[in-house]
Amino acid sequence: MPLETTRLHLHREMTVGPVDPRVFGGFLEHMGRAVYEGVYHPESRHADAHGCRSDVLGALDRLQMTAMRYPGGNFASGYHWIDGVGPKAKRPKVRELAWQSLEPNQFGTDEYIRLCRAMPWTPMLTVNLGTGTPEEARDWVEYCNAPAGTRFSDLRAAHGSPEPHGVKLWCLGNEMDGPWQLGHVPADQYAIRAQQAAKMMKDVDKSIELVACGSCGIGMDSYMKWDRAVLEYLGDAADFISLHRYVGNPKNETLDYLAVGAGIDRQIEEMDAACRFVQAQRKSKKRAYLCFDEWNVWYKDQQMDGAGKFAPHLVEEVYNLEDALVVAGFLHSFVRHADAVKIANLAQIVNVIAPVLTRGDEMLVQSIFYPFEMMSKRRNGVSLRAAVRGPAYESKSHGTTPYVEASAILDGARLHVFLTNRHLTESAEVAVEGAGLSIRGLESAEVLTGGDAKAANSYDAPETVVARTFSNVSVAGGGAKAVLPPLAFAAITFELA
Ligand code: AHR
């Protein structure tokens, strides 16, 4: 029996907030083959004049990513930025402990900034609050942002950049509540380090924005306790607090896995509640916003030990259709919480848990690339509250879950609607009904599907799961109808009257 129609009700005045473009950010870590053999590969036949891979950058360009977090992740907690600047021949080869790899420092701050300018990406640097000191963090801000004329800004100028790099976004460490983190400490000690770093960093450049390190996962004992303690101690110095989430389907329960968007909603709402609680308690006018600076699907490839090698193959996850629908679920959730989530970074961008893989000079675009691309190009505007009424199922982990997941963005005279059909076998008819909104026509529509939840792109069959034109959309009487195939994600742009 076909599914009953789902009604998506949108009201022009029921806005959540403007969608911050920085929600469509990425994350580039010195891990595995993300930097070396990923974005930077002077030996490749695709290398540009700066040693960067033009094929990889060309694919990433389609994602129109914004904030690009660098250089880690766990890597950041053992990284000394000074090792990665200056003449390449003089940079030290170091034993890297987070991923047990060999780090030759041939790609560092200046190479990263040049890449950010070229893409263009918004630079976002993570300082080392593990084995590093607050003063080292302060010095990095001077290197990047101070006008020439002082010790570290003159060093930058001597390295070929007389003008400041102007890095506005800085993360105060990474996953410092995790015992695996180099320099891990309890919340009260992290808070002291972070406050000292924040003060000195803002003393050098008061225009920068700082992301305090939040607890690294909902399963941690420190979840929320850490966040509250850190927010209370840092006070107004914290512009954002970080959230991380990696999800997977290890038990092969696809319907439960596809319901994870509700879990993301919950994590965001809990962290926002912590921010609002501390703000109220402190009687402060300043609200800390959320920076979801690591998120993705990650559960299949757990190879994390580089065995002392340079550019080892680490966590090179292969993604399928259900993973792509879950990635869409994260993005739906960020749009639905546009009032609270201001930055988010897909972890990561190439080879390491990434939408793009390389093999020698070959490149493969994975399934998760497409929902990001489909939403990123429709990201401008104000998020509308998406009221979904329709058939639902019981998910073991997330309770009653509508088969259709939705989010929407109002962009002047255009309306972007994003729909996922989580049903394994049935098509879903969705009626889009607007109040104060009259749909006049269809501008564009794409759909991502692939027949089977486990369908994946491969070097032999690279177009198994790709976005295609979606023709099953009709407009009538100021509303619209779309019929999504089973296991599908659609991005539709309507013209409004
Ligand atoms: O993205 C891979 C790793 O996952 C990051 O380095 C770390 O922050 C997280 O645990």
Coordinates of C-alpha atoms and ligand atoms in Angstrom, one line a residue:
M1 CA 0.0 0.0 0.0
P2 CA 1.4 3.4 -0.9
L3 CA 2.3 5.7 2.0
E4 CA -0.1 8.4 3.0
T5 CA 0.9 11.9 1.8
T6 CA 3.2 13.9 4.0
R7 CA 2.4 17.5 4.5
L8 CA 5.2 20.0 4.9
H9 CA 3.8 23.2 6.2
L10 CA 5.8 26.4 6.0
H11 CA 4.8 29.9 7.2
R12 CA 6.7 32.9 6.0
E13 CA 6.7 34.5 9.5
M14 CA 7.7 31.3 11.3
T15 CA 11.4 31.9 10.9
V16 CA 14.2 30.2 12.9
G17 CA 17.0 32.6 11.9
P18 CA 19.4 33.4 9.0
V19 CA 21.5 30.4 7.9
D20 CA 25.1 31.3 8.7
P21 CA 27.2 30.4 5.6
R22 CA 29.9 29.1 7.9
V23 CA 27.6 26.1 8.6
F24 CA 28.9 24.8 5.3
G25 CA 32.5 24.5 6.5
G26 CA 35.1 21.7 6.3
F27 CA 38.0 20.3 8.2
L28 CA 41.5 19.6 7.0
E29 CA 43.7 17.7 9.5
H30 CA 47.3 16.5 9.2
M31 CA 46.1 13.0 9.4
G32 CA 46.6 10.0 7.1
R33 CA 46.4 11.2 3.5
A34 CA 44.3 14.3 4.0
V35 CA 47.0 16.9 3.5
Y36 CA 49.8 14.9 1.8
E37 CA 48.4 13.0 -1.2
G38 CA 45.1 14.8 -0.5
V39 CA 45.1 18.5 -1.1
Y40 CA 48.9 18.8 -1.4
H41 CA 50.7 16.4 -3.7
P42 CA 53.6 17.9 -5.6
E43 CA 54.4 14.6 -7.3
S44 CA 50.9 14.3 -8.8
R45 CA 50.4 15.1 -12.4
H46 CA 47.5 17.2 -11.2
A47 CA 49.8 19.4 -9.0
D48 CA 49.5 23.1 -9.6
A49 CA 52.4 25.6 -9.2
H50 CA 52.1 25.3 -5.4
G51 CA 52.0 21.5 -5.3
C52 CA 48.2 21.4 -4.7
R53 CA 46.0 18.9 -6.5
S54 CA 43.9 20.7 -9.0
D55 CA 41.5 17.8 -9.5
V56 CA 40.8 17.5 -5.7
L57 CA 40.5 21.3 -5.4
G58 CA 38.2 21.4 -8.4
A59 CA 35.9 18.9 -6.8
L60 CA 36.0 20.7 -3.4
D61 CA 35.2 23.9 -5.1
R62 CA 31.8 22.5 -6.0
L63 CA 31.0 22.2 -2.3
Q64 CA 31.5 26.0 -1.8
M65 CA 32.9 25.3 1.7
T66 CA 33.3 28.3 4.0
A67 CA 35.2 27.9 7.3
M68 CA 38.0 25.4 6.9
R69 CA 39.3 24.2 10.2
Y70 CA 43.0 23.3 10.3
P71 CA 45.5 21.7 11.3
G72 CA 43.5 19.3 13.6
G73 CA 41.8 17.6 15.4
N74 CA 43.9 15.5 17.7
F75 CA 47.0 16.5 15.6
A76 CA 46.6 20.1 16.9
S77 CA 47.4 19.0 20.4
G78 CA 51.0 18.1 19.6
Y79 CA 51.6 20.6 16.8
H80 CA 54.0 23.5 17.1
W81 CA 53.1 26.0 14.4
I82 CA 56.6 27.3 14.2
D83 CA 57.7 23.9 12.7
G84 CA 55.5 24.5 9.7
V85 CA 56.7 28.0 8.6
G86 CA 59.8 29.2 6.8
P87 CA 62.0 27.6 4.1
K88 CA 60.7 24.1 3.5
A89 CA 64.2 22.5 3.5
K90 CA 64.8 23.8 7.0
R91 CA 61.5 22.5 8.5
P92 CA 61.9 19.6 10.9
K93 CA 60.5 16.1 10.3
V94 CA 58.8 15.2 13.5
R95 CA 57.3 12.1 15.0
E96 CA 53.6 12.8 15.2
L97 CA 52.0 11.1 18.2
A98 CA 48.2 11.6 17.7
W99 CA 48.2 9.3 14.6
Q100 CA 51.7 7.8 15.1
S101 CA 52.9 9.2 11.8
L102 CA 55.8 11.0 10.3
E103 CA 55.2 14.7 9.8
P104 CA 57.6 16.5 7.4
N105 CA 56.0 20.0 7.9
Q106 CA 56.1 20.7 4.1
F107 CA 52.6 22.1 4.4
G108 CA 52.0 24.7 7.2
T109 CA 50.4 28.0 8.0
D110 CA 51.4 29.9 4.9
E111 CA 50.5 27.1 2.5
Y112 CA 47.2 26.7 4.2
I113 CA 46.4 30.4 4.1
R114 CA 47.4 30.5 0.4
L115 CA 45.0 27.6 -0.2
C116 CA 42.2 29.4 1.7
R117 CA 42.6 32.5 -0.4
A118 CA 42.5 30.4 -3.6
M119 CA 39.4 28.4 -2.9
P120 CA 38.2 30.7 -1.2
W121 CA 37.8 29.3 2.4
T122 CA 37.6 31.2 5.6
P123 CA 40.6 30.3 7.7
M124 CA 39.9 28.7 11.1
L125 CA 42.9 27.6 13.2
T126 CA 43.0 25.3 16.2
V127 CA 45.7 26.2 18.7
N128 CA 47.6 23.6 20.7
L129 CA 46.3 23.6 24.2
G130 CA 47.6 20.1 24.8
T131 CA 51.4 20.2 24.7
G132 CA 51.5 23.9 23.7
T133 CA 51.3 26.9 25.9
P134 CA 48.9 29.9 25.9
E135 CA 51.9 32.0 24.9
E136 CA 52.5 29.9 21.8
A137 CA 48.9 30.4 20.8
R138 CA 49.3 34.1 21.3
D139 CA 52.4 34.1 19.1
W140 CA 50.6 32.3 16.3
V141 CA 47.9 35.1 16.4
E142 CA 50.7 37.7 16.1
Y143 CA 52.3 35.7 13.2
C144 CA 49.0 35.6 11.4
N145 CA 47.3 38.9 12.2
A146 CA 49.7 41.6 13.3
P147 CA 50.9 44.3 10.9
A148 CA 54.7 43.8 10.2
G149 CA 57.0 45.4 12.8
T150 CA 57.1 42.9 15.6
R151 CA 58.9 39.6 16.1
F152 CA 56.4 37.2 14.7
S153 CA 54.8 39.5 12.1
D154 CA 58.2 40.3 10.8
L155 CA 58.8 36.5 10.5
R156 CA 55.7 36.2 8.4
A157 CA 56.8 39.1 6.2
A158 CA 60.2 37.4 5.8
H159 CA 58.4 34.2 4.7
G160 CA 56.8 36.2 1.9
S161 CA 53.6 37.6 3.4
P162 CA 54.0 41.3 4.3
E163 CA 50.3 41.7 4.7
P164 CA 48.6 40.0 7.7
H165 CA 46.7 36.8 7.0
G166 CA 43.7 38.1 8.9
V167 CA 42.6 34.8 10.6
K168 CA 39.4 35.7 12.5
L169 CA 38.3 32.2 13.8
W170 CA 40.4 30.4 16.4
C171 CA 39.6 27.2 18.3
L172 CA 41.0 26.9 21.8
G173 CA 42.3 23.3 21.6
N174 CA 40.6 20.1 20.5
E175 CA 38.6 17.4 22.4
M176 CA 40.5 18.3 25.6
D177 CA 38.1 16.1 27.7
G178 CA 39.2 13.0 25.8
P179 CA 41.8 10.8 27.6
W180 CA 43.3 10.1 24.2
Q181 CA 44.1 13.7 23.7
L182 CA 47.8 14.8 24.1
G183 CA 47.8 17.0 27.2
H184 CA 44.3 16.0 28.2
V185 CA 43.2 17.6 31.5
P186 CA 40.1 17.9 33.7
A187 CA 37.6 20.7 32.8
D188 CA 38.8 23.1 35.5
Q189 CA 42.4 22.9 34.3
Y190 CA 41.4 23.2 30.6
A191 CA 39.3 26.2 31.5
I192 CA 42.3 28.0 33.1
R193 CA 44.5 27.3 30.0
A194 CA 41.9 28.4 27.6
Q195 CA 41.2 31.6 29.5
Q196 CA 44.9 32.5 29.6
A197 CA 45.2 31.8 25.9
A198 CA 42.0 33.6 25.1
K199 CA 43.1 36.7 26.9
M200 CA 46.5 36.9 25.3
M201 CA 45.2 36.0 21.8
K202 CA 42.5 38.7 22.1
D203 CA 45.1 41.1 23.5
V204 CA 47.0 40.7 20.2
D205 CA 43.9 41.0 18.0
K206 CA 40.6 41.9 19.7
S207 CA 38.7 41.2 16.5
I208 CA 39.2 37.5 16.6
E209 CA 36.4 35.0 17.5
L210 CA 37.1 32.1 19.8
V211 CA 35.7 28.6 20.0
A212 CA 35.9 27.0 23.4
C213 CA 36.5 23.3 23.4
G214 CA 33.3 21.6 24.3
S215 CA 32.9 18.0 25.4
C216 CA 33.7 15.7 22.5
G217 CA 30.7 13.5 22.5
I218 CA 27.3 12.6 23.9
G219 CA 28.6 9.3 25.3
M220 CA 31.3 10.9 27.4
D221 CA 30.9 11.2 31.2
S222 CA 32.0 14.8 30.8
Y223 CA 29.1 15.6 28.5
M224 CA 27.5 18.8 29.7
K225 CA 29.4 18.9 33.0
W226 CA 32.5 19.9 31.0
D227 CA 30.7 22.4 28.9
R228 CA 29.0 24.1 31.8
A229 CA 32.3 24.4 33.7
V230 CA 34.2 25.7 30.7
L231 CA 31.5 28.2 29.8
E232 CA 31.2 29.5 33.4
Y233 CA 34.9 30.0 33.7
L234 CA 35.5 31.5 30.2
G235 CA 32.5 33.8 30.4
D236 CA 32.4 36.3 27.6
A237 CA 35.7 35.1 26.2
A238 CA 33.9 32.2 24.6
D239 CA 32.2 33.3 21.4
F240 CA 31.3 29.7 20.5
I241 CA 31.5 26.2 22.1
S242 CA 32.4 23.2 20.0
L243 CA 30.3 20.0 19.4
H244 CA 31.5 16.8 17.8
R245 CA 29.5 13.9 16.5
Y246 CA 30.4 10.8 14.4
V247 CA 27.6 8.3 13.7
G248 CA 27.4 4.9 12.0
N249 CA 25.3 1.8 11.4
P250 CA 27.4 -1.0 12.9
K251 CA 24.4 -3.2 13.6
N252 CA 23.0 -2.7 10.1
E253 CA 19.7 -1.2 11.3
T254 CA 19.1 1.2 8.5
L255 CA 15.8 2.7 9.7
D256 CA 17.2 3.4 13.1
Y257 CA 20.4 4.8 11.5
L258 CA 18.4 7.1 9.3
A259 CA 16.5 8.5 12.3
V260 CA 19.8 10.0 13.7
G261 CA 18.7 13.6 12.7
A262 CA 16.6 13.6 15.8
G263 CA 19.7 12.7 17.8
I264 CA 21.6 15.6 16.3
D265 CA 18.6 17.9 17.0
R266 CA 18.8 16.8 20.6
Q267 CA 22.5 17.3 21.0
I268 CA 22.2 20.8 19.6
E269 CA 19.3 21.7 21.8
E270 CA 21.1 20.4 24.9
M271 CA 24.3 22.3 24.2
D272 CA 22.3 25.4 23.4
A273 CA 20.5 24.9 26.7
A274 CA 23.9 24.8 28.5
C275 CA 24.9 28.1 26.8
R276 CA 21.7 29.8 27.7
F277 CA 21.8 28.5 31.3
V278 CA 25.3 29.9 31.8
Q279 CA 24.4 33.1 30.1
A280 CA 21.4 33.6 32.4
Q281 CA 23.4 32.6 35.5
R282 CA 26.1 35.1 34.6
K283 CA 23.5 37.8 33.7
S284 CA 25.4 38.4 30.6
K285 CA 24.2 40.0 27.4
K286 CA 26.5 37.7 25.4
R287 CA 25.2 34.4 24.1
A288 CA 27.8 31.7 23.2
Y289 CA 26.7 30.1 19.9
L290 CA 27.4 26.6 18.7
C291 CA 30.3 25.5 16.5
F292 CA 29.7 21.9 15.3
D293 CA 33.3 21.7 14.2
E294 CA 33.5 17.9 13.6
W295 CA 30.6 15.9 12.2
N296 CA 30.2 13.0 9.8
V297 CA 29.6 9.3 9.4
W298 CA 32.5 7.2 10.7
Y299 CA 32.4 3.6 11.8
K300 CA 33.7 1.3 9.1
D301 CA 37.5 2.0 8.9
Q302 CA 39.1 2.2 12.3
Q303 CA 42.7 2.2 11.1
M304 CA 44.2 5.0 13.2
D305 CA 47.8 3.9 13.7
G306 CA 50.2 5.3 11.1
A307 CA 53.0 3.0 12.3
G308 CA 55.5 5.8 12.0
K309 CA 54.9 6.3 8.3
F310 CA 54.5 9.4 6.2
A311 CA 50.9 9.8 4.7
P312 CA 49.6 6.4 5.9
H313 CA 46.2 5.2 4.8
L314 CA 44.0 6.1 7.9
V315 CA 40.2 6.0 8.2
E316 CA 39.5 6.0 4.5
E317 CA 35.8 5.4 4.9
V318 CA 33.9 4.3 1.8
Y319 CA 30.4 5.8 1.9
N320 CA 27.1 4.5 0.6
L321 CA 23.6 5.8 0.0
E322 CA 22.4 5.4 3.6
D323 CA 25.5 7.3 4.8
A324 CA 24.7 10.1 2.3
L325 CA 21.1 10.3 3.7
V326 CA 22.5 10.6 7.2
V327 CA 24.9 13.4 6.1
A328 CA 21.8 15.1 4.7
G329 CA 20.2 14.6 8.2
F330 CA 23.1 16.5 9.9
L331 CA 22.6 19.4 7.4
H332 CA 18.8 19.4 7.9
S333 CA 19.4 19.6 11.6
F334 CA 21.8 22.6 11.3
V335 CA 19.3 24.4 9.1
R336 CA 16.5 23.7 11.6
H337 CA 18.7 25.2 14.3
A338 CA 20.0 28.2 12.4
D339 CA 19.4 30.4 15.5
A340 CA 22.0 28.4 17.5
V341 CA 24.4 26.7 15.1
K342 CA 26.6 29.3 13.4
I343 CA 29.6 27.2 12.3
A344 CA 29.9 23.6 11.3
N345 CA 32.7 21.6 9.7
L346 CA 32.3 18.4 7.8
A347 CA 35.1 16.2 9.0
Q348 CA 37.0 15.8 6.8
I349 CA 37.5 16.9 3.2
V350 CA 39.8 14.4 1.4
N351 CA 40.8 10.8 2.0
V352 CA 40.3 10.8 5.7
I353 CA 36.5 10.2 6.4
A354 CA 35.9 12.4 3.3
P355 CA 33.6 13.1 0.4
V356 CA 36.6 12.8 -2.0
L357 CA 39.2 10.0 -2.2
T358 CA 42.4 9.8 -4.2
R359 CA 44.3 6.8 -5.5
G360 CA 47.5 7.8 -7.2
D361 CA 46.4 10.4 -9.7
E362 CA 42.8 9.1 -9.7
M363 CA 40.1 10.7 -7.8
L364 CA 36.7 9.5 -6.6
V365 CA 33.7 11.5 -5.5
Q366 CA 31.8 9.7 -2.8
S367 CA 28.0 9.6 -2.1
I368 CA 28.2 12.0 0.9
F369 CA 29.6 14.7 -1.5
Y370 CA 26.1 15.2 -3.1
P371 CA 23.8 16.2 -0.2
F372 CA 26.5 18.7 0.9
E373 CA 26.7 20.2 -2.7
M374 CA 22.9 20.2 -3.1
M375 CA 22.3 22.1 0.1
S376 CA 25.4 24.3 0.0
K377 CA 24.4 25.9 -3.3
R378 CA 21.0 26.7 -1.8
R379 CA 22.1 27.9 1.6
N380 CA 21.4 31.6 1.4
G381 CA 18.4 32.9 3.4
V382 CA 16.4 32.4 6.5
S383 CA 15.5 29.0 7.9
L384 CA 11.8 28.4 8.2
R385 CA 10.3 26.2 10.9
A386 CA 9.5 22.9 9.0
A387 CA 6.2 21.4 10.3
V388 CA 6.0 17.8 9.0
R389 CA 2.8 15.8 9.3
G390 CA 2.8 12.4 7.8
P391 CA 3.4 8.6 8.3
A392 CA 6.0 7.7 10.8
Y393 CA 7.8 4.6 12.2
E394 CA 9.2 3.7 15.6
S395 CA 13.0 4.0 15.7
K396 CA 14.7 2.0 18.5
S397 CA 17.0 4.9 19.5
H398 CA 15.0 7.9 18.5
G399 CA 11.3 7.1 19.0
T400 CA 8.6 8.1 16.6
T401 CA 10.2 9.3 13.4
P402 CA 8.4 10.6 10.3
Y403 CA 9.5 8.8 7.1
V404 CA 10.0 12.3 5.6
E405 CA 12.6 14.6 7.1
A406 CA 12.6 18.2 6.0
S407 CA 14.2 21.6 6.3
A408 CA 13.6 24.8 4.4
I409 CA 15.3 28.2 3.6
L410 CA 13.5 31.3 2.4
D411 CA 15.7 33.3 0.1
G412 CA 13.8 36.5 -0.9
A413 CA 11.6 35.4 -3.8
R414 CA 12.9 31.8 -3.7
L415 CA 12.2 28.9 -1.4
H416 CA 14.6 26.1 -1.0
V417 CA 13.1 22.9 0.3
F418 CA 15.1 19.8 1.4
L419 CA 13.4 16.4 1.8
T420 CA 14.6 13.0 2.7
N421 CA 12.5 9.9 2.2
R422 CA 13.7 7.3 4.8
H423 CA 11.4 4.6 3.7
L424 CA 13.3 1.5 2.5
T425 CA 10.8 0.5 -0.2
E426 CA 8.0 3.0 -0.7
S427 CA 7.9 6.3 -2.5
A428 CA 6.9 9.3 -0.4
E429 CA 4.5 12.0 -1.8
V430 CA 5.1 15.3 -0.1
A431 CA 2.7 18.3 -0.3
V432 CA 4.4 21.6 0.3
E433 CA 1.9 24.1 1.8
G434 CA 2.8 27.6 2.5
A435 CA 1.2 30.4 4.6
G436 CA 2.2 33.8 3.4
L437 CA 4.1 32.1 0.7
S438 CA 2.7 31.3 -2.8
I439 CA 4.8 29.0 -4.9
R440 CA 4.7 30.2 -8.5
G441 CA 7.1 27.9 -10.3
L442 CA 10.0 25.5 -10.1
E443 CA 13.5 26.8 -10.5
S444 CA 15.6 23.7 -10.1
A445 CA 15.3 20.3 -8.4
E446 CA 17.8 17.5 -7.8
V447 CA 17.5 14.1 -6.2
L448 CA 20.0 11.7 -4.8
T449 CA 19.2 8.0 -4.7
G450 CA 20.7 4.7 -5.6
G451 CA 18.3 1.9 -5.4
D452 CA 19.9 0.2 -2.4
A453 CA 21.0 1.5 1.0
K454 CA 24.4 0.0 0.5
A455 CA 25.0 1.3 -3.0
A456 CA 28.3 3.1 -3.2
N457 CA 30.5 4.8 -5.8
S458 CA 33.7 3.1 -6.7
Y459 CA 36.6 3.7 -9.1
D460 CA 34.9 1.2 -11.5
A461 CA 31.4 2.6 -11.1
P462 CA 31.8 6.3 -10.0
E463 CA 28.3 7.3 -10.9
T464 CA 26.3 4.8 -8.8
V465 CA 25.1 7.4 -6.2
V466 CA 25.1 10.8 -7.8
A467 CA 22.7 13.8 -7.8
R468 CA 20.4 13.8 -10.8
T469 CA 17.7 16.2 -12.1
F470 CA 14.5 15.6 -10.2
S471 CA 11.4 15.8 -12.4
N472 CA 8.8 14.4 -10.1
V473 CA 7.8 17.9 -8.8
S474 CA 4.7 19.8 -9.7
V475 CA 3.4 23.2 -8.8
A476 CA -0.3 24.1 -8.5
G477 CA -2.5 26.5 -6.6
G478 CA 0.3 28.2 -4.7
G479 CA 1.7 24.9 -3.3
A480 CA 3.7 22.0 -4.7
K481 CA 3.9 18.3 -4.7
A482 CA 7.0 16.1 -4.9
V483 CA 7.2 12.3 -5.1
L484 CA 10.5 11.0 -3.7
P485 CA 11.7 7.5 -4.5
P486 CA 12.5 5.2 -1.5
L487 CA 15.8 6.1 0.2
A488 CA 16.2 9.5 -1.4
F489 CA 17.2 13.0 -0.7
A490 CA 15.9 15.9 -2.8
A491 CA 16.8 19.6 -2.9
I492 CA 14.2 21.8 -4.6
T493 CA 14.2 25.6 -5.4
F494 CA 10.8 27.2 -6.0
E495 CA 10.0 30.6 -7.3
L496 CA 7.6 32.5 -5.1
A497 CA 4.9 34.8 -6.4
Ligands
AHR1 O1 38.4 13.7 12.5 C1 39.2 12.7 13.1 C2 39.5 12.9 14.6 O2 38.3 12.7 15.3 C3 39.9 14.3 15.1 O3 41.3 14.4 15.0 C4 39.5 14.3 16.5 O4 39.2 15.6 17.0 C5 38.3 13.4 16.5 O5 38.3 12.5 17.5

